[in-house]
PDB file with one MODEL, atoms N, CA, C and O in Angstrom:
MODEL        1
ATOM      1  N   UNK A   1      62.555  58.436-207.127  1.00  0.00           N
ATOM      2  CA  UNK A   1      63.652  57.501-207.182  1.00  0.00           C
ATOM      3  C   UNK A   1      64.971  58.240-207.032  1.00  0.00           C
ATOM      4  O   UNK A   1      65.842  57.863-206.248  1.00  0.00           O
ATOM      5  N   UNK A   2      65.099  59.452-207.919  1.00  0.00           N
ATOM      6  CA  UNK A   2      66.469  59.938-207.784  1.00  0.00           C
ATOM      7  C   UNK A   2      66.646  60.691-206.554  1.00  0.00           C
ATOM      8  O   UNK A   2      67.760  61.132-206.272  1.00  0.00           O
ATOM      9  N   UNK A   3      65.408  60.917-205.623  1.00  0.00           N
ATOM     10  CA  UNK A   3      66.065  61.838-204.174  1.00  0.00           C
ATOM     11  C   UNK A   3      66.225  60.639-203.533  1.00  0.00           C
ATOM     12  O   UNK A   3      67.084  60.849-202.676  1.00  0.00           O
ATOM     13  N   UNK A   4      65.785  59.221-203.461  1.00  0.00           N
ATOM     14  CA  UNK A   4      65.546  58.150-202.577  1.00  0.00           C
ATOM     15  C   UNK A   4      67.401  57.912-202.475  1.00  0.00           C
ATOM     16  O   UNK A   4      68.029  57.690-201.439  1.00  0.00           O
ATOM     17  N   UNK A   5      67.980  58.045-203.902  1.00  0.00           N
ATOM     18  CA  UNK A   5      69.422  57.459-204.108  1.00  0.00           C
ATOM     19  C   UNK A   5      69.864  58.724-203.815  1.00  0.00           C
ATOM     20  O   UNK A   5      70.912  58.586-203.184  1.00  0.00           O
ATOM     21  N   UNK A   6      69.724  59.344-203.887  1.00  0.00           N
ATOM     22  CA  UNK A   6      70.414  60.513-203.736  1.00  0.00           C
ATOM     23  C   UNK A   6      71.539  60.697-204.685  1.00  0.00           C
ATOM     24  O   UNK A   6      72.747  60.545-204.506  1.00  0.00           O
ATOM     25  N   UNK A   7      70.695  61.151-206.009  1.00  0.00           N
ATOM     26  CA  UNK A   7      71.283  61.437-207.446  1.00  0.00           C
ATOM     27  C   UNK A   7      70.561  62.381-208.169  1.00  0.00           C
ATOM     28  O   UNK A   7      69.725  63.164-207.720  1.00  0.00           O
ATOM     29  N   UNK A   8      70.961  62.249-209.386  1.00  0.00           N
ATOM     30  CA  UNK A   8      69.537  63.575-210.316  1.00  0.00           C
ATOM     31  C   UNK A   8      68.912  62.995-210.930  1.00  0.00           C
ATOM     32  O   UNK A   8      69.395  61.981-211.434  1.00  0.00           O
ATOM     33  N   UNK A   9      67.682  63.310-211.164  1.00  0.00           N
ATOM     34  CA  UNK A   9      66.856  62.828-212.218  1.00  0.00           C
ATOM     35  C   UNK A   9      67.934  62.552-213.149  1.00  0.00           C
ATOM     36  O   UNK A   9      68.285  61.372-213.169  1.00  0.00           O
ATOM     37  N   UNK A  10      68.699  63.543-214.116  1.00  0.00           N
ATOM     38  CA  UNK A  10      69.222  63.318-215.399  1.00  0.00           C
ATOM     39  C   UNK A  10      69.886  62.072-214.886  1.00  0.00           C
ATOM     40  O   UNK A  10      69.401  61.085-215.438  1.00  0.00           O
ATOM     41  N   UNK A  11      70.721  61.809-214.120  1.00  0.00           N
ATOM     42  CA  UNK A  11      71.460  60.929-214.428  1.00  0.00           C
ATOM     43  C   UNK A  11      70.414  59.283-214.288  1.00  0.00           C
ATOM     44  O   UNK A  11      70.801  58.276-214.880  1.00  0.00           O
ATOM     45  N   UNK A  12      68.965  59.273-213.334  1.00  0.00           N
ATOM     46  CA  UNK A  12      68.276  58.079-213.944  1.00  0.00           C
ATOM     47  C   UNK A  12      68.070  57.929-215.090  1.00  0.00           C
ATOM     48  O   UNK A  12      68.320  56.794-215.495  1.00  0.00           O
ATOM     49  N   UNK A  13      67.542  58.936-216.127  1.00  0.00           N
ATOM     50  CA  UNK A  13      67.908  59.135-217.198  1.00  0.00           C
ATOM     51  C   UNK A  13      68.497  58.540-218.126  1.00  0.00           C
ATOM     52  O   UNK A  13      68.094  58.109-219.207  1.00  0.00           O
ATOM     53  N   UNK A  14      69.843  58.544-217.458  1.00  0.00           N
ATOM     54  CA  UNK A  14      70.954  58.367-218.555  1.00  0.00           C
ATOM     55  C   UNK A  14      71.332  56.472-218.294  1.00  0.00           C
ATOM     56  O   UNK A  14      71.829  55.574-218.974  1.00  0.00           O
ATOM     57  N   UNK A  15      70.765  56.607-216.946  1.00  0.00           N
ATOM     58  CA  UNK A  15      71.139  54.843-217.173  1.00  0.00           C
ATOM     59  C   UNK A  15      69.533  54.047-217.188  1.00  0.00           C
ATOM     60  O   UNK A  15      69.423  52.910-216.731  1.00  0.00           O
ATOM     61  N   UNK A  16      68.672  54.585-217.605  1.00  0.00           N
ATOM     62  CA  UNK A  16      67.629  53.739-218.109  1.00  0.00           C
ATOM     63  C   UNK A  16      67.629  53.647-219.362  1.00  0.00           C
ATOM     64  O   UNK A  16      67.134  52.740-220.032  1.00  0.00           O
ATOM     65  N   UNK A  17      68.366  54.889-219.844  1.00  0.00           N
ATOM     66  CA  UNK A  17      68.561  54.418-221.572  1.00  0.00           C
ATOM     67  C   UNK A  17      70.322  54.188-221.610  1.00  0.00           C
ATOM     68  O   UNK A  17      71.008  54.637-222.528  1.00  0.00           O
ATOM     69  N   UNK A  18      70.646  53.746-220.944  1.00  0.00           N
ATOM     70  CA  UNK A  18      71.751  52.953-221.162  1.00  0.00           C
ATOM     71  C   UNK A  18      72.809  53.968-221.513  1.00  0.00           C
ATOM     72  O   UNK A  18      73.409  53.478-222.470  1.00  0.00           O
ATOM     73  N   UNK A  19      73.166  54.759-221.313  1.00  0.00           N
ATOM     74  CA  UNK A  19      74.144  55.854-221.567  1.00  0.00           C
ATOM     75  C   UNK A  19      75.405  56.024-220.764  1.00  0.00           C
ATOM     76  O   UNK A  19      76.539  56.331-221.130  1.00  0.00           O
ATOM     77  N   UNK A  20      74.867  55.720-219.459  1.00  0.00           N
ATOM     78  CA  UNK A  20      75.575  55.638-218.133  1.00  0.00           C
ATOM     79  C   UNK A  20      75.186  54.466-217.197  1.00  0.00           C
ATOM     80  O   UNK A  20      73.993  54.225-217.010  1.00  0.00           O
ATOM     81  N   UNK A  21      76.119  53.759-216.627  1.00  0.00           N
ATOM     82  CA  UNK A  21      76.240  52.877-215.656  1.00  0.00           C
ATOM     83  C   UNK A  21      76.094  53.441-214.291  1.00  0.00           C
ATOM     84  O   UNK A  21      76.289  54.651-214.184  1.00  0.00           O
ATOM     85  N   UNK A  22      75.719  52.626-213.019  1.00  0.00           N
ATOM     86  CA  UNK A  22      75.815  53.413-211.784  1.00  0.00           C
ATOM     87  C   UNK A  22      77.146  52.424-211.124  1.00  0.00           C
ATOM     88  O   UNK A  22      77.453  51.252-211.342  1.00  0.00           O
ATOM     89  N   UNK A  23      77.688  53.366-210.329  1.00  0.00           N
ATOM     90  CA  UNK A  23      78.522  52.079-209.645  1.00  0.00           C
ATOM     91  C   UNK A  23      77.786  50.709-208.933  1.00  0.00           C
ATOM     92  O   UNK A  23      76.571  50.517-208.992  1.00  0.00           O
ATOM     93  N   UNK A  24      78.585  49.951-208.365  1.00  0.00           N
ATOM     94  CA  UNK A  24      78.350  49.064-207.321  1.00  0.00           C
ATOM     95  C   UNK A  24      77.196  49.535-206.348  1.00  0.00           C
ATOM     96  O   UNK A  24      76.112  48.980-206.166  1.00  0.00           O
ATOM     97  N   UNK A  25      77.668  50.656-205.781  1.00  0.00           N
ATOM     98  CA  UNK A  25      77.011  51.504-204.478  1.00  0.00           C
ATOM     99  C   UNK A  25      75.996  52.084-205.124  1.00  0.00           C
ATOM    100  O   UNK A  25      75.165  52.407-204.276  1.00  0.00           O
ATOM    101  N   UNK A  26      75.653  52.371-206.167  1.00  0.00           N
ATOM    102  CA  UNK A  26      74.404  52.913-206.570  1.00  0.00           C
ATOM    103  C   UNK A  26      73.552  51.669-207.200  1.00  0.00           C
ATOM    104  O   UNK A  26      72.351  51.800-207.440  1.00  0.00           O
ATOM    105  N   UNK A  27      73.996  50.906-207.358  1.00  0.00           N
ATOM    106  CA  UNK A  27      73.480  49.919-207.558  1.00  0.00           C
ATOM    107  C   UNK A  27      72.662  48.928-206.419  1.00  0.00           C
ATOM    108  O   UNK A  27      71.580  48.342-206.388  1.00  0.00           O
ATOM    109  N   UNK A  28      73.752  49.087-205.570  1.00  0.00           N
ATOM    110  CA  UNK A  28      72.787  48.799-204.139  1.00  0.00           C
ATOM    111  C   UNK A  28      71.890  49.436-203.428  1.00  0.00           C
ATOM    112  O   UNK A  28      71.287  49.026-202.436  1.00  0.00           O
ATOM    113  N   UNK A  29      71.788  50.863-204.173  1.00  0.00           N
ATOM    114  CA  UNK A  29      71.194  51.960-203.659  1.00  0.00           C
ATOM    115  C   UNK A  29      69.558  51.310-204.356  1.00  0.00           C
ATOM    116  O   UNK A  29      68.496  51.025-203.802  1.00  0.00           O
ATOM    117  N   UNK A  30      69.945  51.272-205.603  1.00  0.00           N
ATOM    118  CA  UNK A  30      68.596  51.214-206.705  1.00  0.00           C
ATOM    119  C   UNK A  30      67.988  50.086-205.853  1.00  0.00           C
ATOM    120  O   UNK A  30      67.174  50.427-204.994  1.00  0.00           O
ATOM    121  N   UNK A  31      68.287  48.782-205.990  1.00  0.00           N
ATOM    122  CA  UNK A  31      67.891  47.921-205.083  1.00  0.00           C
ATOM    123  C   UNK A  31      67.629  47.764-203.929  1.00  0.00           C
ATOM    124  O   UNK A  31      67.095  46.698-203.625  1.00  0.00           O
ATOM    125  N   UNK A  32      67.858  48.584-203.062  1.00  0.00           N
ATOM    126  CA  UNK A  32      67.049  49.158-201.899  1.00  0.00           C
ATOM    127  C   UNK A  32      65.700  50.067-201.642  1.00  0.00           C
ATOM    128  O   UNK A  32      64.810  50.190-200.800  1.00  0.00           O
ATOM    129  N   UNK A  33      66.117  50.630-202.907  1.00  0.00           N
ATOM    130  CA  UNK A  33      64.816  51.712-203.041  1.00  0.00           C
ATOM    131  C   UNK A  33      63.486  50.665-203.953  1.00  0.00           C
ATOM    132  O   UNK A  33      62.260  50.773-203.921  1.00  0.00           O
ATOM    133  N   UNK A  34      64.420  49.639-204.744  1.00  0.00           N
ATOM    134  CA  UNK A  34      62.888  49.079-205.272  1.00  0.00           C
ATOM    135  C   UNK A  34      62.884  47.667-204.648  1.00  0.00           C
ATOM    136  O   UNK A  34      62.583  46.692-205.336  1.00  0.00           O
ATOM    137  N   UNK A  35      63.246  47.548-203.239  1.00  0.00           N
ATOM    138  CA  UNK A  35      62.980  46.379-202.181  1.00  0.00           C
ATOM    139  C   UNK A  35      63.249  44.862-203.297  1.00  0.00           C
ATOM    140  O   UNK A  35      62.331  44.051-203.176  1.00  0.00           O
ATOM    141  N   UNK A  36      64.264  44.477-204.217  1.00  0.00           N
ATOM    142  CA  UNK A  36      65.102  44.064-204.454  1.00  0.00           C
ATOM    143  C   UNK A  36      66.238  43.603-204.196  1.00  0.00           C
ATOM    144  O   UNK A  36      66.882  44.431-203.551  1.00  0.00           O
ATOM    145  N   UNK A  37      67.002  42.333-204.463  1.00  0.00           N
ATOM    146  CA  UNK A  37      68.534  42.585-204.567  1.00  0.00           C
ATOM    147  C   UNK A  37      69.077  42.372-205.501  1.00  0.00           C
ATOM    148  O   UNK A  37      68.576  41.727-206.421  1.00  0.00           O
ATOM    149  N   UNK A  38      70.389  42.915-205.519  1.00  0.00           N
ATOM    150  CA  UNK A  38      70.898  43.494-206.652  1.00  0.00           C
ATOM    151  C   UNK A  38      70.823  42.772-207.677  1.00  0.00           C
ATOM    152  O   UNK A  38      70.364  43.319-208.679  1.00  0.00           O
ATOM    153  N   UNK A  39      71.209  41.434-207.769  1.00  0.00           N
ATOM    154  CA  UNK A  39      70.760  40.441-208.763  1.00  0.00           C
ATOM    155  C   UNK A  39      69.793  40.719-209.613  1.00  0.00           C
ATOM    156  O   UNK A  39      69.844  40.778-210.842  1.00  0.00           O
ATOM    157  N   UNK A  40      68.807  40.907-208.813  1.00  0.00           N
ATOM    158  CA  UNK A  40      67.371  41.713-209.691  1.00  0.00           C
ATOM    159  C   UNK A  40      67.813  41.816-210.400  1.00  0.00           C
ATOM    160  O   UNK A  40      68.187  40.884-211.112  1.00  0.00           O
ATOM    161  N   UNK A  41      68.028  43.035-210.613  1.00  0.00           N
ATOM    162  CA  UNK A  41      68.601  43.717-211.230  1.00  0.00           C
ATOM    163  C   UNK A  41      68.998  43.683-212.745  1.00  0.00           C
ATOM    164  O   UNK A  41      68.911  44.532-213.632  1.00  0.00           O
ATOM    165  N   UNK A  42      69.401  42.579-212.725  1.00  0.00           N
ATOM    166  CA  UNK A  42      70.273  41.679-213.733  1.00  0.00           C
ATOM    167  C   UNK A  42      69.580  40.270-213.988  1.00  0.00           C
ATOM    168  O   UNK A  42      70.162  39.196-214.139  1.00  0.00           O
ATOM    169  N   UNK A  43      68.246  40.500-214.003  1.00  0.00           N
ATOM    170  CA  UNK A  43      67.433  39.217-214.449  1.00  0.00           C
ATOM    171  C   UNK A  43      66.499  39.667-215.113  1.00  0.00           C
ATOM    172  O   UNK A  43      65.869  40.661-214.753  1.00  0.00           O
ATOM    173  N   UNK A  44      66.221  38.924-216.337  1.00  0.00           N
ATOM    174  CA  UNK A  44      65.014  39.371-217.196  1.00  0.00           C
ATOM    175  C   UNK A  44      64.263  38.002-217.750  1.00  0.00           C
ATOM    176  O   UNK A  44      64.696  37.116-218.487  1.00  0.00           O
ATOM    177  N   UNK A  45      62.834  38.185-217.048  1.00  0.00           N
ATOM    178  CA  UNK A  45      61.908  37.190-217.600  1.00  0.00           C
ATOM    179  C   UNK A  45      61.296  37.754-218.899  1.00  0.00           C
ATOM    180  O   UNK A  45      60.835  38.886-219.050  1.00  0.00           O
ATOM    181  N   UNK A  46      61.365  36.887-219.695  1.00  0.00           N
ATOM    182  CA  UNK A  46      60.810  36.883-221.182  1.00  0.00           C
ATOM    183  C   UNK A  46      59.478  36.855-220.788  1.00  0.00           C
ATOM    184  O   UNK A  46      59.252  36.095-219.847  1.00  0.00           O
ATOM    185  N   UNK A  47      58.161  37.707-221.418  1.00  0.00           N
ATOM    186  CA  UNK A  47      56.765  37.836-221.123  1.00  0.00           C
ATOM    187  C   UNK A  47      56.340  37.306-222.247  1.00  0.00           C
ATOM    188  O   UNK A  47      56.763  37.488-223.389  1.00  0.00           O
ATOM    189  N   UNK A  48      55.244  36.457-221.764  1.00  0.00           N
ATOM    190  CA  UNK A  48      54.672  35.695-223.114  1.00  0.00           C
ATOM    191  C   UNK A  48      53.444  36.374-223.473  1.00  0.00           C
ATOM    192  O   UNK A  48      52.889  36.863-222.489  1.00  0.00           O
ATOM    193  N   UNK A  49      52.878  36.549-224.512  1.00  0.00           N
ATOM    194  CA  UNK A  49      51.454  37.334-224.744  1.00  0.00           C
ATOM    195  C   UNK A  49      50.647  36.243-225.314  1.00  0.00           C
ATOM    196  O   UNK A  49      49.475  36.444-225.632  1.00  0.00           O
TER     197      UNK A  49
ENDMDL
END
């Protein structure tokens, strides 16, 4: 993921645990690499068990 964006590991890192934000442009980046759009992103289905 982080050579796809062309970033570092640490910094996926830092924004999967919420530490750091990516811009706009990395944001469109992420969503390209996981065939998404950005919206995705920013949607969360509640899983029922």
């Amino acid at each position: 993921m982080a050579e796809a964006i062309g970033c570092s590991v640490d910094f996926i890192s830092l924004v999967e645990r919420g530490v750091n934000a990516p811009s706009v442009a990395g944001l469109e980046k992420f969503a390209k690499v996981l065939k998404v759009e950005v919206k995705d992103l920013f949607t969360f289905e509640e899983k029922r068990g």
